[in-house]
XYZ file of C-alpha atoms in Angstrom:
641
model
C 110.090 -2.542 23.550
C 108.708 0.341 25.715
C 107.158 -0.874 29.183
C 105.872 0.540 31.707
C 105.289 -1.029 35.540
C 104.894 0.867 38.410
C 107.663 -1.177 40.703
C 109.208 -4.750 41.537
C 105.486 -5.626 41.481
C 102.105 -4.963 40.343
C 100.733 -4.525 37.001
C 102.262 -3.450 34.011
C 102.268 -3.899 30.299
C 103.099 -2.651 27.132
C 103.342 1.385 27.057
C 102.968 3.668 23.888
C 103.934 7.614 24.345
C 102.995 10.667 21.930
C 105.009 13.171 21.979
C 105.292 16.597 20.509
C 108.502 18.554 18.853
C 108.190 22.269 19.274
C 111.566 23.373 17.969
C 111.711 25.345 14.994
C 111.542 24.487 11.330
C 115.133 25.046 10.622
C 115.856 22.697 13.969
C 113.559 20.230 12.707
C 114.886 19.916 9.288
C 118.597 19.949 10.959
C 117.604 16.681 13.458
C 114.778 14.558 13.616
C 112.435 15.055 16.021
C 112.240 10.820 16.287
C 115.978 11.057 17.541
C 115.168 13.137 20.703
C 112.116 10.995 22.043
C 112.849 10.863 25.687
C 116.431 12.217 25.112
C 115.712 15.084 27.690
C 115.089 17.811 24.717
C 113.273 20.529 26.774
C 111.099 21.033 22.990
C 110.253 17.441 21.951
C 107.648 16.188 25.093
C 105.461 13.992 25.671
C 101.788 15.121 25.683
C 100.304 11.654 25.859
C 100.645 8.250 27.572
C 98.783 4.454 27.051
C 99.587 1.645 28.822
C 98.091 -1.512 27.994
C 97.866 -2.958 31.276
C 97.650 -6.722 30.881
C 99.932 -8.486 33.295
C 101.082 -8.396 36.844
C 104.601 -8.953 37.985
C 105.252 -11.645 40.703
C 107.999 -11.311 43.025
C 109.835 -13.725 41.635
C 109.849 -11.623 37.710
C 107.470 -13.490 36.222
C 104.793 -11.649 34.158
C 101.408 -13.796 35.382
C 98.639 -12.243 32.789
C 95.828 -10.349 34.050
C 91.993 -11.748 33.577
C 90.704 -8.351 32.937
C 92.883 -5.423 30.392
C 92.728 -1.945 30.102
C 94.086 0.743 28.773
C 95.282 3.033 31.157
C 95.494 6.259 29.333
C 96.807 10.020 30.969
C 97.453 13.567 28.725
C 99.131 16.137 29.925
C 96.848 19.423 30.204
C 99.767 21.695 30.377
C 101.755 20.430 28.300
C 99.123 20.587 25.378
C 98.144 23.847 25.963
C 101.986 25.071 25.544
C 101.685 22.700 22.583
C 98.560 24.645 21.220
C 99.996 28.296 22.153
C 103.252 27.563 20.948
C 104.748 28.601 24.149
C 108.365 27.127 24.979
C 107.462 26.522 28.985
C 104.243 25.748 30.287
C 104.566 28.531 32.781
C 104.215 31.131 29.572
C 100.705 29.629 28.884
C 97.335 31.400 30.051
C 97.238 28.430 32.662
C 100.329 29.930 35.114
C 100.576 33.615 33.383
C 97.679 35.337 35.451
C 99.338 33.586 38.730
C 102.894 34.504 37.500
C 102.016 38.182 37.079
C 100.257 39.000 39.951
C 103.569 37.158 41.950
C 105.442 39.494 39.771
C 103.769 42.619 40.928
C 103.692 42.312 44.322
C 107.182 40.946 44.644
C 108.712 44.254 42.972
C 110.267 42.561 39.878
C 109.326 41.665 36.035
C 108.994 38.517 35.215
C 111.696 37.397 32.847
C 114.264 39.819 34.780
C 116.462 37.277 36.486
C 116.388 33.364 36.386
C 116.400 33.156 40.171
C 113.065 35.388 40.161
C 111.202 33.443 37.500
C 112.263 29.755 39.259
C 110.862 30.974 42.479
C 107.772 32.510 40.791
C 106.876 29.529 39.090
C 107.633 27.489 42.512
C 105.131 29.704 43.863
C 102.264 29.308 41.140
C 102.979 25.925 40.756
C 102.814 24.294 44.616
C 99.754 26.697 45.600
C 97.920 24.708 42.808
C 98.722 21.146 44.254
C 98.432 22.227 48.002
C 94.805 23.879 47.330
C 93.412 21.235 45.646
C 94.358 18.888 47.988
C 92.876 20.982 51.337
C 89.914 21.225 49.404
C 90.024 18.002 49.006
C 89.936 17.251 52.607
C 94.049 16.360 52.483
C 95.837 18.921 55.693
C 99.177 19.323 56.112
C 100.439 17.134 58.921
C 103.317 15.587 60.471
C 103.243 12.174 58.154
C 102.026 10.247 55.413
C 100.142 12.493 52.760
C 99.942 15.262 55.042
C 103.461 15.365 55.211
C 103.668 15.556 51.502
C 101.351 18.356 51.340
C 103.168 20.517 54.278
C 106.524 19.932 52.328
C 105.261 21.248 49.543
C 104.204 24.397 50.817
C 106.860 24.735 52.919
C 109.120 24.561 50.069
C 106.851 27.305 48.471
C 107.499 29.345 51.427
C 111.102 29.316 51.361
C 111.204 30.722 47.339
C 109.641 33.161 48.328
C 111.593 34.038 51.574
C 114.802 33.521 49.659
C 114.593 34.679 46.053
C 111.811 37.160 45.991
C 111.908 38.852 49.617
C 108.694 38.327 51.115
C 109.121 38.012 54.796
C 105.512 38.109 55.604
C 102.760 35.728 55.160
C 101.671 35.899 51.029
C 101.196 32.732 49.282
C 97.566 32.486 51.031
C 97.027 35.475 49.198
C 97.298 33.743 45.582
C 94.516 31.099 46.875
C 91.491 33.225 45.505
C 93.156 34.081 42.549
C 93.114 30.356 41.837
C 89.666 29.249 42.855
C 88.107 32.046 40.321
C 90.583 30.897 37.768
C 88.805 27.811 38.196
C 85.477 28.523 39.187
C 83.270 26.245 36.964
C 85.834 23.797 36.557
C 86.964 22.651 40.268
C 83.982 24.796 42.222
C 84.868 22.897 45.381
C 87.954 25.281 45.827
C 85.387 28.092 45.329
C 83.287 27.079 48.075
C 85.863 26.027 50.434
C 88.320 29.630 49.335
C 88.621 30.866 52.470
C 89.378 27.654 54.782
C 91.619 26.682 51.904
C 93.579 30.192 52.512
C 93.694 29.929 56.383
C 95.173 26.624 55.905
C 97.905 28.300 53.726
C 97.937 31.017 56.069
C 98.639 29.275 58.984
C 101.215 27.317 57.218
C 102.942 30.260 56.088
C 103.071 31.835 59.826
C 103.973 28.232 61.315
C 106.788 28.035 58.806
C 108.164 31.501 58.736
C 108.617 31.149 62.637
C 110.590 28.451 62.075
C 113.455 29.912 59.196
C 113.372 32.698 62.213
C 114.655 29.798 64.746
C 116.646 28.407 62.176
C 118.622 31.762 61.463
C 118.878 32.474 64.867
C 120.189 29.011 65.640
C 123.016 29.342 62.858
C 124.074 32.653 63.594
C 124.528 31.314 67.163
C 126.819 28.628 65.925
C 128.374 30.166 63.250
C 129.886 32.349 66.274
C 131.579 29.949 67.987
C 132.913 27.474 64.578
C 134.157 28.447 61.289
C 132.785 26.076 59.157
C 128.984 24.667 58.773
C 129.477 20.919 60.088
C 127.466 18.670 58.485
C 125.730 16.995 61.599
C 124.494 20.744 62.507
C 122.815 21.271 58.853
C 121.328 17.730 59.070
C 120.138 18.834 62.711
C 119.170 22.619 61.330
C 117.497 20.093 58.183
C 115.893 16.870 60.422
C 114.670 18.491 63.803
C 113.907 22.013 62.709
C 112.592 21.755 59.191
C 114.963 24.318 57.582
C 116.163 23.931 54.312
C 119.423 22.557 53.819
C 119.660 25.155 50.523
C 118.862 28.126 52.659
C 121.671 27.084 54.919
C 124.209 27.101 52.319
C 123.065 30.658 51.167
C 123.545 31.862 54.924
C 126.959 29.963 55.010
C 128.360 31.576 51.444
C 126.779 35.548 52.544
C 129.344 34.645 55.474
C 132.013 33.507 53.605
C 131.946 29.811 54.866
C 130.957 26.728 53.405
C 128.390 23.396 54.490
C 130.114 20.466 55.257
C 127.727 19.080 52.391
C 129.689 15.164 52.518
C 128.660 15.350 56.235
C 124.898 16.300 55.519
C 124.599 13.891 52.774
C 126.084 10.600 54.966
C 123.444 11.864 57.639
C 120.586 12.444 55.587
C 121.490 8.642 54.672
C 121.632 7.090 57.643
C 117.983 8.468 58.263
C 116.782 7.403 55.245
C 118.121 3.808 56.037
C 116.845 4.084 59.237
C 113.611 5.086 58.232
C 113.771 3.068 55.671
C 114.272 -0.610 57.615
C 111.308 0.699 60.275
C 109.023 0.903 57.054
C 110.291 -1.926 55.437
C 107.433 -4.443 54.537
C 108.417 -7.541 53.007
C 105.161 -9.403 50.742
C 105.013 -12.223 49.348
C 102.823 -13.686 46.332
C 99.485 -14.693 46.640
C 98.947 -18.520 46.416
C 96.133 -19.756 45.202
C 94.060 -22.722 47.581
C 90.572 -22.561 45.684
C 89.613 -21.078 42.130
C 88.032 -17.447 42.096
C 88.711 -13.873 41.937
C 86.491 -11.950 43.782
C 84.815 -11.882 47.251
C 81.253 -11.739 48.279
C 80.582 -9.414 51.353
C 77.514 -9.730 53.327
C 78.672 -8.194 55.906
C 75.369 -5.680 55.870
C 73.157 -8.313 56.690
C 74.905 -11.283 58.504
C 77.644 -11.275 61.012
C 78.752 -15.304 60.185
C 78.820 -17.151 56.821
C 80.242 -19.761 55.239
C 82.945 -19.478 53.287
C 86.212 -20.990 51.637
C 89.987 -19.433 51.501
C 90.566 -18.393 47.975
C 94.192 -17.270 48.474
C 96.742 -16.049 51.257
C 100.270 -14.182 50.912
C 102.554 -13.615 53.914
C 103.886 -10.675 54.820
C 106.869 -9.409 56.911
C 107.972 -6.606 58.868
C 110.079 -5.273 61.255
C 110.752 -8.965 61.591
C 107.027 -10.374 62.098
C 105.229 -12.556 60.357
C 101.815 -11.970 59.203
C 99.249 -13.496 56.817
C 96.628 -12.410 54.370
C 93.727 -14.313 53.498
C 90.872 -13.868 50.403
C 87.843 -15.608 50.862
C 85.051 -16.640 48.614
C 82.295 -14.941 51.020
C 82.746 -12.628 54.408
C 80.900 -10.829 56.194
C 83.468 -8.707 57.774
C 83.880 -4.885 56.995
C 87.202 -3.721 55.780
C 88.428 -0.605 56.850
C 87.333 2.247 55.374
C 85.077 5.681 55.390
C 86.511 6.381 58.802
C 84.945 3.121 60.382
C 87.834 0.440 61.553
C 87.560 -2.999 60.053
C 85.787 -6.139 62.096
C 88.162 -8.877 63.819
C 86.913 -12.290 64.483
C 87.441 -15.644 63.940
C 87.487 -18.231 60.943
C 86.441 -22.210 62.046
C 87.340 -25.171 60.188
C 85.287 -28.389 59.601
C 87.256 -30.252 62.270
C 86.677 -27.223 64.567
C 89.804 -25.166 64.225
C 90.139 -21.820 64.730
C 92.046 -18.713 63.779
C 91.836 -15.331 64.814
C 91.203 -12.845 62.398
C 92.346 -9.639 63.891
C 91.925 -6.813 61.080
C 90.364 -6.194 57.761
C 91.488 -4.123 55.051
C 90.691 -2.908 51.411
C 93.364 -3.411 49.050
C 93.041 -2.777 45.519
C 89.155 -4.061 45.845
C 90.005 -7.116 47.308
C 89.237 -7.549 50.888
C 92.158 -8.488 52.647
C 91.984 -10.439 56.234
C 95.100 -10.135 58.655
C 95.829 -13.537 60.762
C 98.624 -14.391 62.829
C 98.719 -18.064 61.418
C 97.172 -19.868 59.071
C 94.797 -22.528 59.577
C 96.408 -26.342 59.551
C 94.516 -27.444 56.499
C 93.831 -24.395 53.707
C 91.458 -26.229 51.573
C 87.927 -26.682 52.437
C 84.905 -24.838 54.037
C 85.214 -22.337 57.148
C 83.073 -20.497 58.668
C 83.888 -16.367 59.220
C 82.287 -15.126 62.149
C 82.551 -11.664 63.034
C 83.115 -10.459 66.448
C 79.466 -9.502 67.368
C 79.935 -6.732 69.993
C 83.185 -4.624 68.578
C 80.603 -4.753 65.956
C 77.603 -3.474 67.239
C 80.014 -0.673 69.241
C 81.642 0.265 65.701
C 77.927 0.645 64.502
C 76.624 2.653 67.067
C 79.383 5.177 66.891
C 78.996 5.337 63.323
C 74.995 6.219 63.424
C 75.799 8.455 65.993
C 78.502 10.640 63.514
C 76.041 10.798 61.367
C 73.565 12.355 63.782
C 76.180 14.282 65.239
C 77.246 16.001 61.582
C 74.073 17.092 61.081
C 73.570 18.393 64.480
C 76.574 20.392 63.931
C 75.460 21.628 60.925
C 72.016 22.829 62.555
C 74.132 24.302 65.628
C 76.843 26.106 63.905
C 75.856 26.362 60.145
C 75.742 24.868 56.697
C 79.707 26.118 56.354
C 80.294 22.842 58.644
C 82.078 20.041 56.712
C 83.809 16.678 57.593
C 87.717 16.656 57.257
C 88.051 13.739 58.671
C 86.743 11.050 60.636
C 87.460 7.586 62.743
C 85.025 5.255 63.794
C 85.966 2.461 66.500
C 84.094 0.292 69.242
C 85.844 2.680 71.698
C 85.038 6.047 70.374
C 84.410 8.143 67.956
C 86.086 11.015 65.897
C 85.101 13.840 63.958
C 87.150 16.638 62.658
C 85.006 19.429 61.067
C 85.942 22.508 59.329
C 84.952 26.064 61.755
C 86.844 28.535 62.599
C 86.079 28.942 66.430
C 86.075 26.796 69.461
C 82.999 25.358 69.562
C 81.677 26.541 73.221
C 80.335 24.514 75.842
C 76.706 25.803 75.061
C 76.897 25.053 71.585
C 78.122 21.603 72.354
C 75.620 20.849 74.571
C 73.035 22.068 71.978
C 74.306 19.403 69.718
C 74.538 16.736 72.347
C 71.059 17.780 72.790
C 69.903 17.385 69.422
C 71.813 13.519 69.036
C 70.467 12.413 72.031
C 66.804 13.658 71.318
C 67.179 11.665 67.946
C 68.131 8.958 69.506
C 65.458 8.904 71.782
C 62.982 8.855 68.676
C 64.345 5.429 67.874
C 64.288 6.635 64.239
C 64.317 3.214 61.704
C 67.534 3.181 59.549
C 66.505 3.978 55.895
C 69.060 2.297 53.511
C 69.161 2.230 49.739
C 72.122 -0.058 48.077
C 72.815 0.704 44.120
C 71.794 3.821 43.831
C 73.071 5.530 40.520
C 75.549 8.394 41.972
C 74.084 11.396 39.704
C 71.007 10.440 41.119
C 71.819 10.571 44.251
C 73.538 13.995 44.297
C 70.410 15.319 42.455
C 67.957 13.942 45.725
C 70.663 16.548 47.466
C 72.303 13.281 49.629
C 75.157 14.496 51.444
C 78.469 13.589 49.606
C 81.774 13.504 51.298
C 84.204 15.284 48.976
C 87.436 13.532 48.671
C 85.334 10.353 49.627
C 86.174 8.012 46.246
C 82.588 7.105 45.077
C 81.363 5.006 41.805
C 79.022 4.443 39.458
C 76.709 3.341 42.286
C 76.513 4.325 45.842
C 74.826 3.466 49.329
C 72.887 5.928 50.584
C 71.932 6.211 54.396
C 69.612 8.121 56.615
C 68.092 8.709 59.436
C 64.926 10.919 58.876
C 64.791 12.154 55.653
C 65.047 15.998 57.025
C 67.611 15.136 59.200
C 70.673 13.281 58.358
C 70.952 11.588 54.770
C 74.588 10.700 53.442
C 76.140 8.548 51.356
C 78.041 5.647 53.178
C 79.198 2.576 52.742
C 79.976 1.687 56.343
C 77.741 -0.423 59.100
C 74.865 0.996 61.215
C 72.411 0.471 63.334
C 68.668 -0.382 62.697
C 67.485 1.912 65.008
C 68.778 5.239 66.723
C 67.046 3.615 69.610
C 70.770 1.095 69.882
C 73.081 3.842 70.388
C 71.598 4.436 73.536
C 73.577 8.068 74.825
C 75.689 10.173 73.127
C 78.347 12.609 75.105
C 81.201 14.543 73.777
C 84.274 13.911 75.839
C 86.475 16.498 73.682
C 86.319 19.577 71.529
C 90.428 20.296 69.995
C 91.481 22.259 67.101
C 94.018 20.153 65.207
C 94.831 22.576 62.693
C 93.726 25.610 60.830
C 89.971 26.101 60.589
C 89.758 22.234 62.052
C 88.200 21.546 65.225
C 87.992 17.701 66.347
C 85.133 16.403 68.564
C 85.926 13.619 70.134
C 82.830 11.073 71.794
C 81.342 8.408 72.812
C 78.200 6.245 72.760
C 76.336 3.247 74.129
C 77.612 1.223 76.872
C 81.115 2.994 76.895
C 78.955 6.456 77.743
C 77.241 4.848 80.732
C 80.529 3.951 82.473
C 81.501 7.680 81.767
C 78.462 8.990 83.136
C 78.674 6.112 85.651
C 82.422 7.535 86.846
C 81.637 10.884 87.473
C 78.450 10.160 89.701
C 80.892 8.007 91.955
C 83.501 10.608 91.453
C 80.739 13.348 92.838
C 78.994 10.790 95.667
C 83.028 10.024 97.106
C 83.145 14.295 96.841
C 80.565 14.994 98.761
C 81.131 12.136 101.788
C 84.556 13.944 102.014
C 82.514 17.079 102.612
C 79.868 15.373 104.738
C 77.315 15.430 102.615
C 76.405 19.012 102.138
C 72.833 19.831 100.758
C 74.496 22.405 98.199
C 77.575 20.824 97.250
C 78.752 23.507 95.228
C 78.686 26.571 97.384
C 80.375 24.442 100.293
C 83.245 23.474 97.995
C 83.555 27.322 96.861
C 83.572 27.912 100.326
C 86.181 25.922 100.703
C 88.177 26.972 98.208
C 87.802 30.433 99.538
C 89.140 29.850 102.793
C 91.703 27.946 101.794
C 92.895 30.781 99.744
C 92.705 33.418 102.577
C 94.925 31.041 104.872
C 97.460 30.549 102.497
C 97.345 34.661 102.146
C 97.895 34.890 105.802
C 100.387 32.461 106.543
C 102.233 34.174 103.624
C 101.871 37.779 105.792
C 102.714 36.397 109.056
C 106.665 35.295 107.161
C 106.487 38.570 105.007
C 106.166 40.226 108.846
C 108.572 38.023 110.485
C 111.198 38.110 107.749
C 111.183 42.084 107.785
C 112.039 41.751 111.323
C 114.730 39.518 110.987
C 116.213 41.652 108.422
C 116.393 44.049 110.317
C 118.416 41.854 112.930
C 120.376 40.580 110.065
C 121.818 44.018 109.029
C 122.601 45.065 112.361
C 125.337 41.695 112.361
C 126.886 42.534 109.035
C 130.549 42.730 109.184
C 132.637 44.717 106.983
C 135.774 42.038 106.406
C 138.307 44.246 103.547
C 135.158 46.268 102.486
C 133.040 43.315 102.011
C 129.409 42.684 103.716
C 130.208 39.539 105.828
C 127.325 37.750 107.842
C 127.997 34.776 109.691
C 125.180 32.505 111.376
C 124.623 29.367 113.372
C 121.033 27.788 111.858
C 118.938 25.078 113.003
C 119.005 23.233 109.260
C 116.195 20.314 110.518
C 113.866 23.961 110.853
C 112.628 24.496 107.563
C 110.402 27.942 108.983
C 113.448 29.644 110.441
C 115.385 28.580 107.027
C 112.266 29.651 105.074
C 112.185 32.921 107.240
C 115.984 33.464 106.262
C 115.250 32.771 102.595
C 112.284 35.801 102.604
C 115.051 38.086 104.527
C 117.659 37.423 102.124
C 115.196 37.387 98.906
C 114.201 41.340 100.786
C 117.411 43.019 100.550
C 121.368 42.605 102.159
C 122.615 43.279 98.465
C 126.703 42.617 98.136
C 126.675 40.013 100.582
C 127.990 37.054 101.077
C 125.774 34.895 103.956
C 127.803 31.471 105.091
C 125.158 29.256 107.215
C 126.824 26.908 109.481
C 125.246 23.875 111.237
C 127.087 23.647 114.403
């Protein structure tokens, strides 16, 4: 009678817990420990889940069984070391104490002191866990989806310790390499990576702290003009600004006031519904054409194949209708390791055709995105991928690869990808460094690319390659990259560039054809992004600017050193400007002059009165610089006629 699913949908099954009573003898012996499973007794947890995964809900309730079971099994490492210690929180283990303590000191107060105190201190030593591991693992805060998550986190970190335990200053970046040797040998990666991990939080920290300044500022503001907090201002204070809606009833109550919380509440709502019907995806079931489960991709090797539909679902949102499609073999990439996935087309027997216009990975199946589906589903089709988005896709991915380890001979083996796209159009790389990487540097790396792919150096690729032995040849692994058992490794000169990858490339380096770097950004802390391109879409560049420069230098007439005539240019353009300026400066100091011998004194007011020709914009100019120079107290009327 216990089940577990994780929503409307999916799979589920069966679920067994173990849990653990902690309470005394004498409680014990008083009421079964049996009796408060999952009754919300703070002593009798659960240490220990299984769920015997074996079917998968349909949309319409139905359990469908599942070909393949498994346990799915998940302990909780906290709450077993509490068990072992005999602790009655997990925050009084040896896993938070050490963390706890050292929050303790430095905030001025004992642990244990004050409710409010301990909360915030194992807020602290609790979020700088899950927002460290996740930097490390390549996750930075952002402005949405898991990055958003992450930034909230902290954020709400932040705010403890602003509130409850006084710190006013950047600190929580502090606790980061208290972590990392707490679990040095365990999770080394957050060793390695301590102190971009701790500007991250650092920068956070700073970003955040600015903003409960704003946020303070903007409520004292209003509190002086209303005496109550409306609702619609703490949702605004909440939404827009980021400030906590709890920190705005603290300021409220020190002032005696209260938050219109109804009013927050009905707003917060009407976001969420808001946000909630631009999200909303509507999916159907799949429905099965032709028999099998899995999909054969040979996309490495071919670019059409033949092929038969083995399923489709539809799928709405924001009112549009979409469709999925599995089939038996493709040879189209799915989306993923930074690289976009391939569009095409899929061609009946009778010579119909649909448009396949994205590919995605979804649970390991690979999932095709049409706008319609084909008249008859049953039957063979041919998938045939579109050839040059391809090839484009495939030459900016080769050329990341080049360009990492360029980087990493430029700038140093501290260089590490946090992120990456890969599209016909361009490429993207974000790497972890703490400077702007200068113009020299960049074109030392452009340098290095371009020379490589001048070599026309032969693709090397080895498919299922155990992982261990992989990492023990020293191939480059992406961390936070999901990997298995067996991997793809790729390279490009063994003493160059060798990574593991399971996206497309070219044969030869020789294909990319030029490599330029159209951008260098920092996108967050310790981040920069280079942004570039290859191929055919770098000749049009290049292309551009020659035209730009030929079309600059007819408008010059040609000069045989461009470059000093335009500085000379420049220059005189500058000194004209200077002595236009000096010839009003002179002629409005002379009309002052004039101007203060007409002022009137009307009741002890400074009264000028003039007739001005409006249409002449130097004589109203010239008026403007003798004003701007003095007549203080007066009032000037200008009249047309």
């Amino acid at each position: 009678d216990n089940f577990w699913e994780m929503g409307e949908t999916g799979p589920c099954g069966p679920c067994s817990e173990i849990h653990y009573d902690m309470r005394t003898a004498e409680e014990r012996s008083a009421v079964r420990g049996q009796d408060l499973v999952n009754a919300d007794d703070p002593q009798v947890i659960e240490v220990w889940n299984l769920v015997f995964i074996q079917f998968n809900r349909l949309k319409n309730g139905e359990l469908e069984p599942l070909p393949a079971r498994h346990v799915d099994t998940g302990m909780g490492f906290e709450r077993l070391v509490r068990a072992i210690q005999g602790k009655t929180s997990n925050y009084d283990t040896d896993v938070f104490q050490p963390m706890i303590q050292f929050i303790a000191e430095r905030a001025g107060t004992a642990y244990g002191a004050d409710e409010k105190t301990d909360i915030a201190m194992r807020v602290l030593s609790d979020h700088i866990r899950a927002v460290s591991f996740a930097v490390a693992d390549g996750q930075l805060p952002s402005n949405n989806k898991a990055g958003y998550v992450i930034r909230r986190i902290l954020r709400r970190a932040v705010r403890y310790a602003y509130t409850f335990l006084g710190f006013r200053t950047p600190f929580i970046n502090e606790l980061v390499p208290l972590l990392a040797k707490q679990f040095e040998g365990v999770f080394d990666e957050l060793i390695q990576q301590q102190s971009f991990v701790q500007k991250v939080v650092l920068e956070e920290e700073v970003s955040f702290l600015r903003t409960l300044t704003t946020g303070i500022q903007r409520f004292e503001n209003y509190i002086a003009d209303h005496g109550v907090v409306d609702g619609h201002f703490a949702f605004e204070l909440f939404d827009t600004y980021g400030f906590p809606i709890d920190l705005t009833g603290l300021l409220a109550r020190e002032k005696g006031l209260h938050v219109d919380m109804d009013g927050f509440q009905r707003a917060l709502q009407q976001q969420k519904e808001r946000s909630r019907a631009a999200t909303s995806i509507d999916t159907g079931d799949w429905v099965t054409v032709t028999e099998g489960d899995e999909t054969d991709f040979v996309g490495y090797d071919n670019l059409e194949a033949p092929t038969q539909i083995l399923k489709y679902r539809k799928v709405t949102a924001k009112g549009k209708h979409q469709y999925q499609l599995i089939l038996s073999v493709t040879p189209f990439y799915a989306e993923g390791g930074g690289q976009v996935g391939d569009s095409g087309i899929l061609i009946s027997e009778v010579n119909e055709k649909v448009y396949i216009t994205d590919t995605k990975k979804e649970n390991g199946l690979i999932v095709h995105f049409v706008n319609e589906l084909p008249p008859v589903l049953a039957g063979d089709f041919r998938a045939i991928v579109d050839k040059q988005r391809r090839l484009d896709s495939e030459s900016n991915h080769s050329a990341t690869h080049l360009l990492h380890a360029a980087l990493r001979q430029v700038l140093g083996n501290h260089i590490d990808q946090k992120g990456s796209l890969v599209s016909p159009d361009i490429l993207r790389f974000d790497v972890s460094h703490f400077a702007k990487i200068t113009p020299e540097e960049q074109k030392q790396v452009e340098d290095i690319v371009n020379a490589k792919i001048r070599e026309n150096i032969r693709l090397k690729e080895e498919r299922q390659v155990p992982y261990k032995e992989a990492i023990d040849a020293g191939v480059r692994a992406l961390f936070g990259e999901k990997y298995g058992d067996y991997v793809r490794i790729i390279t490009f000169d063994d003493a160059f560039s060798k990574e593991l990858c399971g996206g497309t490339h070219v044969r030869h380096t020789g294909e990319i054809g030029f490599f330029k770097i159209i951008s260098e950004s920092a996108v967050a802390a310790g981040v920069r992004r280079i942004e570039a391109i290859t191929g055919s879409k770098a000749a049009s560049v290049i292309r551009e600017q020659f035209e730009l420069v030929d079309k600059m230098r007819e408008l010059m007439n040609s000069p045989k050193d461009f470059v000093s005539t335009v500085e000379k240019v420049l220059n005189e353009n500058q000194e004209l400007k200077k002595a236009i300026e000096n010839h009003i400066r002179e002629k409005s100091l002379q009309l002052k002059k004039e101007l203060e011998a007409k002022v009137e004194q009307l009741d002890g007011v400074n009264f000028l009165s003039l007739i001005v020709d409006l249409p002449n914009t130097d004589a109203v100019k010239t008026l403007a610089y003798a004003l701007k120079g003095g007549l203080e107290n007066a009032f000037v009327v200008l009249g047309a006629d």
